[in-house]
């Protein structure tokens, strides 16, 4: 069997060293997927890569890519080269944004004690449980869009129950969003 890991968030672990990549765990048949979107904070670039120590696998994937992809966007390739040349700075910037966002979210949840969550160990997203008194998350999120133009996604869109919302804390403007959300909670509660 092969071990394939989506390592797009590699390097965005919180309070710990980066986790071991799949191709290091299982050199014969380990494959790690990575790219610029998460760790580098460049989701629009749409450039990624596979890492594997299995040379036969790399040859097969390269051959398949040659038949299925004419070329990536030239501007994306140029920006990707620039990003990789400045990888350390971009990675540190993204870690800073994510860390600040996580701290802001933690403060927000502490202030709104009826919310429940488990502080994430890495990445840029988490699930937060709304209070028992709240309407279903799908209805609540629709209301937030109507009242505040604030988009929070119900976790039911991702197969979870309708008491949870999915939040991104990897945004540089998160404090503005949380202030808007707090204002809505103060005015309307959890309806």
PDB file of C-alpha atoms in Angstrom:
ATOM      1  CA  UNK A   1       0.000   0.000   0.000  1.00  0.00           C
ATOM      2  CA  UNK A   2       0.989   3.609  -0.599  1.00  0.00           C
ATOM      3  CA  UNK A   3       0.915   6.469   1.907  1.00  0.00           C
ATOM      4  CA  UNK A   4      -0.395   9.690   0.322  1.00  0.00           C
ATOM      5  CA  UNK A   5      -0.622  12.802   2.491  1.00  0.00           C
ATOM      6  CA  UNK A   6      -2.022  16.210   1.688  1.00  0.00           C
ATOM      7  CA  UNK A   7       0.747  18.257   3.287  1.00  0.00           C
ATOM      8  CA  UNK A   8      -0.492  21.665   2.065  1.00  0.00           C
ATOM      9  CA  UNK A   9      -0.482  22.943   5.650  1.00  0.00           C
ATOM     10  CA  UNK A  10       2.999  21.596   6.425  1.00  0.00           C
ATOM     11  CA  UNK A  11       4.866  24.244   8.385  1.00  0.00           C
ATOM     12  CA  UNK A  12       1.693  25.837   9.763  1.00  0.00           C
ATOM     13  CA  UNK A  13       1.626  23.710  12.899  1.00  0.00           C
ATOM     14  CA  UNK A  14       1.006  25.646  16.117  1.00  0.00           C
ATOM     15  CA  UNK A  15       3.257  25.361  19.164  1.00  0.00           C
ATOM     16  CA  UNK A  16       5.201  22.430  17.704  1.00  0.00           C
ATOM     17  CA  UNK A  17       7.818  21.602  15.114  1.00  0.00           C
ATOM     18  CA  UNK A  18       6.596  20.704  11.610  1.00  0.00           C
ATOM     19  CA  UNK A  19       5.288  17.173  11.288  1.00  0.00           C
ATOM     20  CA  UNK A  20       7.183  14.558   9.285  1.00  0.00           C
ATOM     21  CA  UNK A  21       6.254  14.380   5.604  1.00  0.00           C
ATOM     22  CA  UNK A  22       4.819  11.174   4.116  1.00  0.00           C
ATOM     23  CA  UNK A  23       7.757  10.616   1.807  1.00  0.00           C
ATOM     24  CA  UNK A  24      10.072  10.664   4.842  1.00  0.00           C
ATOM     25  CA  UNK A  25       7.832   8.299   6.845  1.00  0.00           C
ATOM     26  CA  UNK A  26       7.538   5.711   4.087  1.00  0.00           C
ATOM     27  CA  UNK A  27      10.411   6.239   1.591  1.00  0.00           C
ATOM     28  CA  UNK A  28       9.450   3.355  -0.717  1.00  0.00           C
ATOM     29  CA  UNK A  29       5.810   4.345  -1.224  1.00  0.00           C
ATOM     30  CA  UNK A  30       5.230   7.684   0.490  1.00  0.00           C
ATOM     31  CA  UNK A  31       3.925  10.693  -1.437  1.00  0.00           C
ATOM     32  CA  UNK A  32       3.460  14.226  -0.100  1.00  0.00           C
ATOM     33  CA  UNK A  33       1.341  16.855  -1.851  1.00  0.00           C
ATOM     34  CA  UNK A  34       2.337  20.461  -1.262  1.00  0.00           C
ATOM     35  CA  UNK A  35       2.067  23.839  -2.928  1.00  0.00           C
ATOM     36  CA  UNK A  36       2.006  27.599  -2.606  1.00  0.00           C
ATOM     37  CA  UNK A  37      -1.604  28.105  -1.533  1.00  0.00           C
ATOM     38  CA  UNK A  38      -1.521  27.498   2.224  1.00  0.00           C
ATOM     39  CA  UNK A  39       2.006  27.691   3.655  1.00  0.00           C
ATOM     40  CA  UNK A  40       3.011  30.516   1.332  1.00  0.00           C
ATOM     41  CA  UNK A  41      -0.377  32.271   1.516  1.00  0.00           C
ATOM     42  CA  UNK A  42      -0.783  32.320  -2.280  1.00  0.00           C
ATOM     43  CA  UNK A  43      -4.014  30.416  -3.080  1.00  0.00           C
ATOM     44  CA  UNK A  44      -4.610  32.073  -6.452  1.00  0.00           C
ATOM     45  CA  UNK A  45      -1.320  30.874  -7.912  1.00  0.00           C
ATOM     46  CA  UNK A  46      -2.505  27.243  -8.207  1.00  0.00           C
ATOM     47  CA  UNK A  47       1.025  25.783  -8.327  1.00  0.00           C
ATOM     48  CA  UNK A  48       1.867  22.655  -6.364  1.00  0.00           C
ATOM     49  CA  UNK A  49       4.090  19.610  -6.349  1.00  0.00           C
ATOM     50  CA  UNK A  50       4.426  16.011  -5.274  1.00  0.00           C
ATOM     51  CA  UNK A  51       7.350  14.731  -3.214  1.00  0.00           C
ATOM     52  CA  UNK A  52       8.407  11.104  -3.328  1.00  0.00           C
ATOM     53  CA  UNK A  53      11.612   9.136  -3.013  1.00  0.00           C
ATOM     54  CA  UNK A  54      10.232   6.489  -5.388  1.00  0.00           C
ATOM     55  CA  UNK A  55      11.809   7.390  -8.747  1.00  0.00           C
ATOM     56  CA  UNK A  56       9.522   5.063 -10.723  1.00  0.00           C
ATOM     57  CA  UNK A  57       6.486   6.838  -9.295  1.00  0.00           C
ATOM     58  CA  UNK A  58       7.978  10.255 -10.157  1.00  0.00           C
ATOM     59  CA  UNK A  59       8.621   9.113 -13.763  1.00  0.00           C
ATOM     60  CA  UNK A  60       5.021   7.860 -14.094  1.00  0.00           C
ATOM     61  CA  UNK A  61       3.547  11.066 -12.657  1.00  0.00           C
ATOM     62  CA  UNK A  62       5.778  13.199 -14.869  1.00  0.00           C
ATOM     63  CA  UNK A  63       4.663  11.244 -17.931  1.00  0.00           C
ATOM     64  CA  UNK A  64       1.008  11.576 -16.953  1.00  0.00           C
ATOM     65  CA  UNK A  65       1.430  15.323 -16.371  1.00  0.00           C
ATOM     66  CA  UNK A  66       3.003  15.675 -19.831  1.00  0.00           C
ATOM     67  CA  UNK A  67      -0.160  14.192 -21.353  1.00  0.00           C
ATOM     68  CA  UNK A  68      -2.734  16.010 -19.221  1.00  0.00           C
ATOM     69  CA  UNK A  69      -1.332  19.520 -18.747  1.00  0.00           C
ATOM     70  CA  UNK A  70      -0.236  21.739 -21.608  1.00  0.00           C
ATOM     71  CA  UNK A  71       1.308  24.317 -19.296  1.00  0.00           C
ATOM     72  CA  UNK A  72       0.649  26.313 -16.199  1.00  0.00           C
ATOM     73  CA  UNK A  73      -0.115  30.010 -16.457  1.00  0.00           C
ATOM     74  CA  UNK A  74       3.089  31.943 -17.207  1.00  0.00           C
ATOM     75  CA  UNK A  75       2.337  34.666 -14.624  1.00  0.00           C
ATOM     76  CA  UNK A  76       1.688  31.935 -12.037  1.00  0.00           C
ATOM     77  CA  UNK A  77       4.985  30.258 -12.885  1.00  0.00           C
ATOM     78  CA  UNK A  78       6.888  33.548 -12.569  1.00  0.00           C
ATOM     79  CA  UNK A  79       5.196  34.327  -9.235  1.00  0.00           C
ATOM     80  CA  UNK A  80       5.913  30.776  -8.059  1.00  0.00           C
ATOM     81  CA  UNK A  81       9.621  31.191  -8.847  1.00  0.00           C
ATOM     82  CA  UNK A  82       9.638  34.494  -6.965  1.00  0.00           C
ATOM     83  CA  UNK A  83       7.855  32.850  -4.034  1.00  0.00           C
ATOM     84  CA  UNK A  84      10.277  29.939  -3.865  1.00  0.00           C
ATOM     85  CA  UNK A  85      13.223  32.340  -4.018  1.00  0.00           C
ATOM     86  CA  UNK A  86      11.701  34.110  -0.994  1.00  0.00           C
ATOM     87  CA  UNK A  87      10.297  31.023   0.700  1.00  0.00           C
ATOM     88  CA  UNK A  88      11.618  31.753   4.182  1.00  0.00           C
ATOM     89  CA  UNK A  89      10.197  35.290   4.306  1.00  0.00           C
ATOM     90  CA  UNK A  90       6.811  34.271   2.858  1.00  0.00           C
ATOM     91  CA  UNK A  91       6.530  31.300   5.195  1.00  0.00           C
ATOM     92  CA  UNK A  92       7.354  33.449   8.237  1.00  0.00           C
ATOM     93  CA  UNK A  93       4.806  36.057   7.107  1.00  0.00           C
ATOM     94  CA  UNK A  94       2.097  33.410   6.738  1.00  0.00           C
ATOM     95  CA  UNK A  95       2.935  31.846  10.107  1.00  0.00           C
ATOM     96  CA  UNK A  96       2.642  35.300  11.671  1.00  0.00           C
ATOM     97  CA  UNK A  97      -0.772  35.922  10.076  1.00  0.00           C
ATOM     98  CA  UNK A  98      -2.017  32.501  11.158  1.00  0.00           C
ATOM     99  CA  UNK A  99      -0.659  32.840  14.696  1.00  0.00           C
ATOM    100  CA  UNK A 100      -2.195  36.298  15.132  1.00  0.00           C
ATOM    101  CA  UNK A 101      -5.491  35.070  13.692  1.00  0.00           C
ATOM    102  CA  UNK A 102      -5.566  32.058  15.987  1.00  0.00           C
ATOM    103  CA  UNK A 103      -4.874  34.265  19.012  1.00  0.00           C
ATOM    104  CA  UNK A 104      -7.643  36.679  17.948  1.00  0.00           C
ATOM    105  CA  UNK A 105     -10.071  33.798  17.501  1.00  0.00           C
ATOM    106  CA  UNK A 106      -9.101  32.315  20.859  1.00  0.00           C
ATOM    107  CA  UNK A 107      -9.816  35.676  22.535  1.00  0.00           C
ATOM    108  CA  UNK A 108     -13.150  35.925  20.709  1.00  0.00           C
ATOM    109  CA  UNK A 109     -14.191  32.442  21.826  1.00  0.00           C
ATOM    110  CA  UNK A 110     -13.075  33.141  25.396  1.00  0.00           C
ATOM    111  CA  UNK A 111     -15.230  36.303  25.374  1.00  0.00           C
ATOM    112  CA  UNK A 112     -18.209  34.335  24.015  1.00  0.00           C
ATOM    113  CA  UNK A 113     -18.126  31.501  26.525  1.00  0.00           C
ATOM    114  CA  UNK A 114     -21.143  29.741  25.027  1.00  0.00           C
ATOM    115  CA  UNK A 115     -19.045  28.804  21.969  1.00  0.00           C
ATOM    116  CA  UNK A 116     -17.148  25.491  22.079  1.00  0.00           C
ATOM    117  CA  UNK A 117     -14.060  24.440  20.157  1.00  0.00           C
ATOM    118  CA  UNK A 118     -10.864  22.477  20.329  1.00  0.00           C
ATOM    119  CA  UNK A 119      -7.875  24.674  19.648  1.00  0.00           C
ATOM    120  CA  UNK A 120      -6.378  23.359  16.401  1.00  0.00           C
ATOM    121  CA  UNK A 121      -2.859  21.948  16.300  1.00  0.00           C
ATOM    122  CA  UNK A 122      -2.180  23.325  12.829  1.00  0.00           C
ATOM    123  CA  UNK A 123      -3.589  24.729   9.623  1.00  0.00           C
ATOM    124  CA  UNK A 124      -5.852  27.737   9.100  1.00  0.00           C
ATOM    125  CA  UNK A 125      -9.371  26.361   9.700  1.00  0.00           C
ATOM    126  CA  UNK A 126     -11.298  25.073  12.676  1.00  0.00           C
ATOM    127  CA  UNK A 127     -14.807  24.065  13.680  1.00  0.00           C
ATOM    128  CA  UNK A 128     -16.683  25.993  16.357  1.00  0.00           C
ATOM    129  CA  UNK A 129     -19.866  24.754  17.990  1.00  0.00           C
ATOM    130  CA  UNK A 130     -22.631  27.318  18.348  1.00  0.00           C
ATOM    131  CA  UNK A 131     -24.574  27.513  21.639  1.00  0.00           C
ATOM    132  CA  UNK A 132     -27.450  25.065  22.187  1.00  0.00           C
ATOM    133  CA  UNK A 133     -29.818  28.037  22.137  1.00  0.00           C
ATOM    134  CA  UNK A 134     -28.739  28.978  18.609  1.00  0.00           C
ATOM    135  CA  UNK A 135     -30.774  28.241  15.525  1.00  0.00           C
ATOM    136  CA  UNK A 136     -29.261  25.687  13.090  1.00  0.00           C
ATOM    137  CA  UNK A 137     -25.830  26.809  11.851  1.00  0.00           C
ATOM    138  CA  UNK A 138     -27.013  26.911   8.233  1.00  0.00           C
ATOM    139  CA  UNK A 139     -29.770  29.398   9.157  1.00  0.00           C
ATOM    140  CA  UNK A 140     -27.461  31.393  11.435  1.00  0.00           C
ATOM    141  CA  UNK A 141     -24.818  31.730   8.693  1.00  0.00           C
ATOM    142  CA  UNK A 142     -27.460  32.904   6.197  1.00  0.00           C
ATOM    143  CA  UNK A 143     -28.560  35.533   8.726  1.00  0.00           C
ATOM    144  CA  UNK A 144     -24.980  36.757   9.170  1.00  0.00           C
ATOM    145  CA  UNK A 145     -24.648  37.215   5.416  1.00  0.00           C
ATOM    146  CA  UNK A 146     -27.895  39.187   5.262  1.00  0.00           C
ATOM    147  CA  UNK A 147     -27.220  41.362   8.316  1.00  0.00           C
ATOM    148  CA  UNK A 148     -23.469  41.900   8.132  1.00  0.00           C
ATOM    149  CA  UNK A 149     -22.306  40.543   4.760  1.00  0.00           C
ATOM    150  CA  UNK A 150     -20.171  38.268   6.922  1.00  0.00           C
ATOM    151  CA  UNK A 151     -19.543  34.850   5.446  1.00  0.00           C
ATOM    152  CA  UNK A 152     -19.134  32.040   7.935  1.00  0.00           C
ATOM    153  CA  UNK A 153     -19.803  28.581   6.573  1.00  0.00           C
ATOM    154  CA  UNK A 154     -22.017  26.016   8.250  1.00  0.00           C
ATOM    155  CA  UNK A 155     -20.000  22.860   8.811  1.00  0.00           C
ATOM    156  CA  UNK A 156     -22.928  20.856   7.400  1.00  0.00           C
ATOM    157  CA  UNK A 157     -21.527  21.803   3.964  1.00  0.00           C
ATOM    158  CA  UNK A 158     -18.570  19.570   4.863  1.00  0.00           C
ATOM    159  CA  UNK A 159     -20.578  16.660   6.266  1.00  0.00           C
ATOM    160  CA  UNK A 160     -20.673  17.737   9.921  1.00  0.00           C
ATOM    161  CA  UNK A 161     -23.784  18.397  11.998  1.00  0.00           C
ATOM    162  CA  UNK A 162     -25.682  21.671  11.739  1.00  0.00           C
ATOM    163  CA  UNK A 163     -24.527  23.006  15.125  1.00  0.00           C
ATOM    164  CA  UNK A 164     -20.998  23.757  13.904  1.00  0.00           C
ATOM    165  CA  UNK A 165     -19.464  26.521  11.794  1.00  0.00           C
ATOM    166  CA  UNK A 166     -16.183  26.374   9.881  1.00  0.00           C
ATOM    167  CA  UNK A 167     -13.900  29.339  10.503  1.00  0.00           C
ATOM    168  CA  UNK A 168     -10.720  30.442   8.767  1.00  0.00           C
ATOM    169  CA  UNK A 169      -8.243  32.146  11.074  1.00  0.00           C
ATOM    170  CA  UNK A 170      -5.535  32.455   8.402  1.00  0.00           C
ATOM    171  CA  UNK A 171      -6.698  35.880   7.218  1.00  0.00           C
ATOM    172  CA  UNK A 172      -4.920  39.153   7.829  1.00  0.00           C
ATOM    173  CA  UNK A 173      -8.267  40.954   8.333  1.00  0.00           C
ATOM    174  CA  UNK A 174      -9.706  38.430  10.798  1.00  0.00           C
ATOM    175  CA  UNK A 175      -9.964  40.942  13.653  1.00  0.00           C
ATOM    176  CA  UNK A 176     -12.276  43.108  11.507  1.00  0.00           C
ATOM    177  CA  UNK A 177     -14.479  40.069  10.773  1.00  0.00           C
ATOM    178  CA  UNK A 178     -14.565  39.059  14.445  1.00  0.00           C
ATOM    179  CA  UNK A 179     -15.523  42.613  15.461  1.00  0.00           C
ATOM    180  CA  UNK A 180     -18.400  42.537  12.959  1.00  0.00           C
ATOM    181  CA  UNK A 181     -19.477  39.141  14.275  1.00  0.00           C
ATOM    182  CA  UNK A 182     -19.306  40.395  17.879  1.00  0.00           C
ATOM    183  CA  UNK A 183     -21.444  43.382  16.944  1.00  0.00           C
ATOM    184  CA  UNK A 184     -24.032  41.026  15.438  1.00  0.00           C
ATOM    185  CA  UNK A 185     -24.008  38.789  18.530  1.00  0.00           C
ATOM    186  CA  UNK A 186     -24.503  41.825  20.753  1.00  0.00           C
ATOM    187  CA  UNK A 187     -27.507  42.990  18.686  1.00  0.00           C
ATOM    188  CA  UNK A 188     -29.178  39.709  17.690  1.00  0.00           C
ATOM    189  CA  UNK A 189     -27.766  36.962  19.883  1.00  0.00           C
ATOM    190  CA  UNK A 190     -27.574  33.586  18.170  1.00  0.00           C
ATOM    191  CA  UNK A 191     -30.614  33.913  15.903  1.00  0.00           C
TER     192      UNK A 191
END
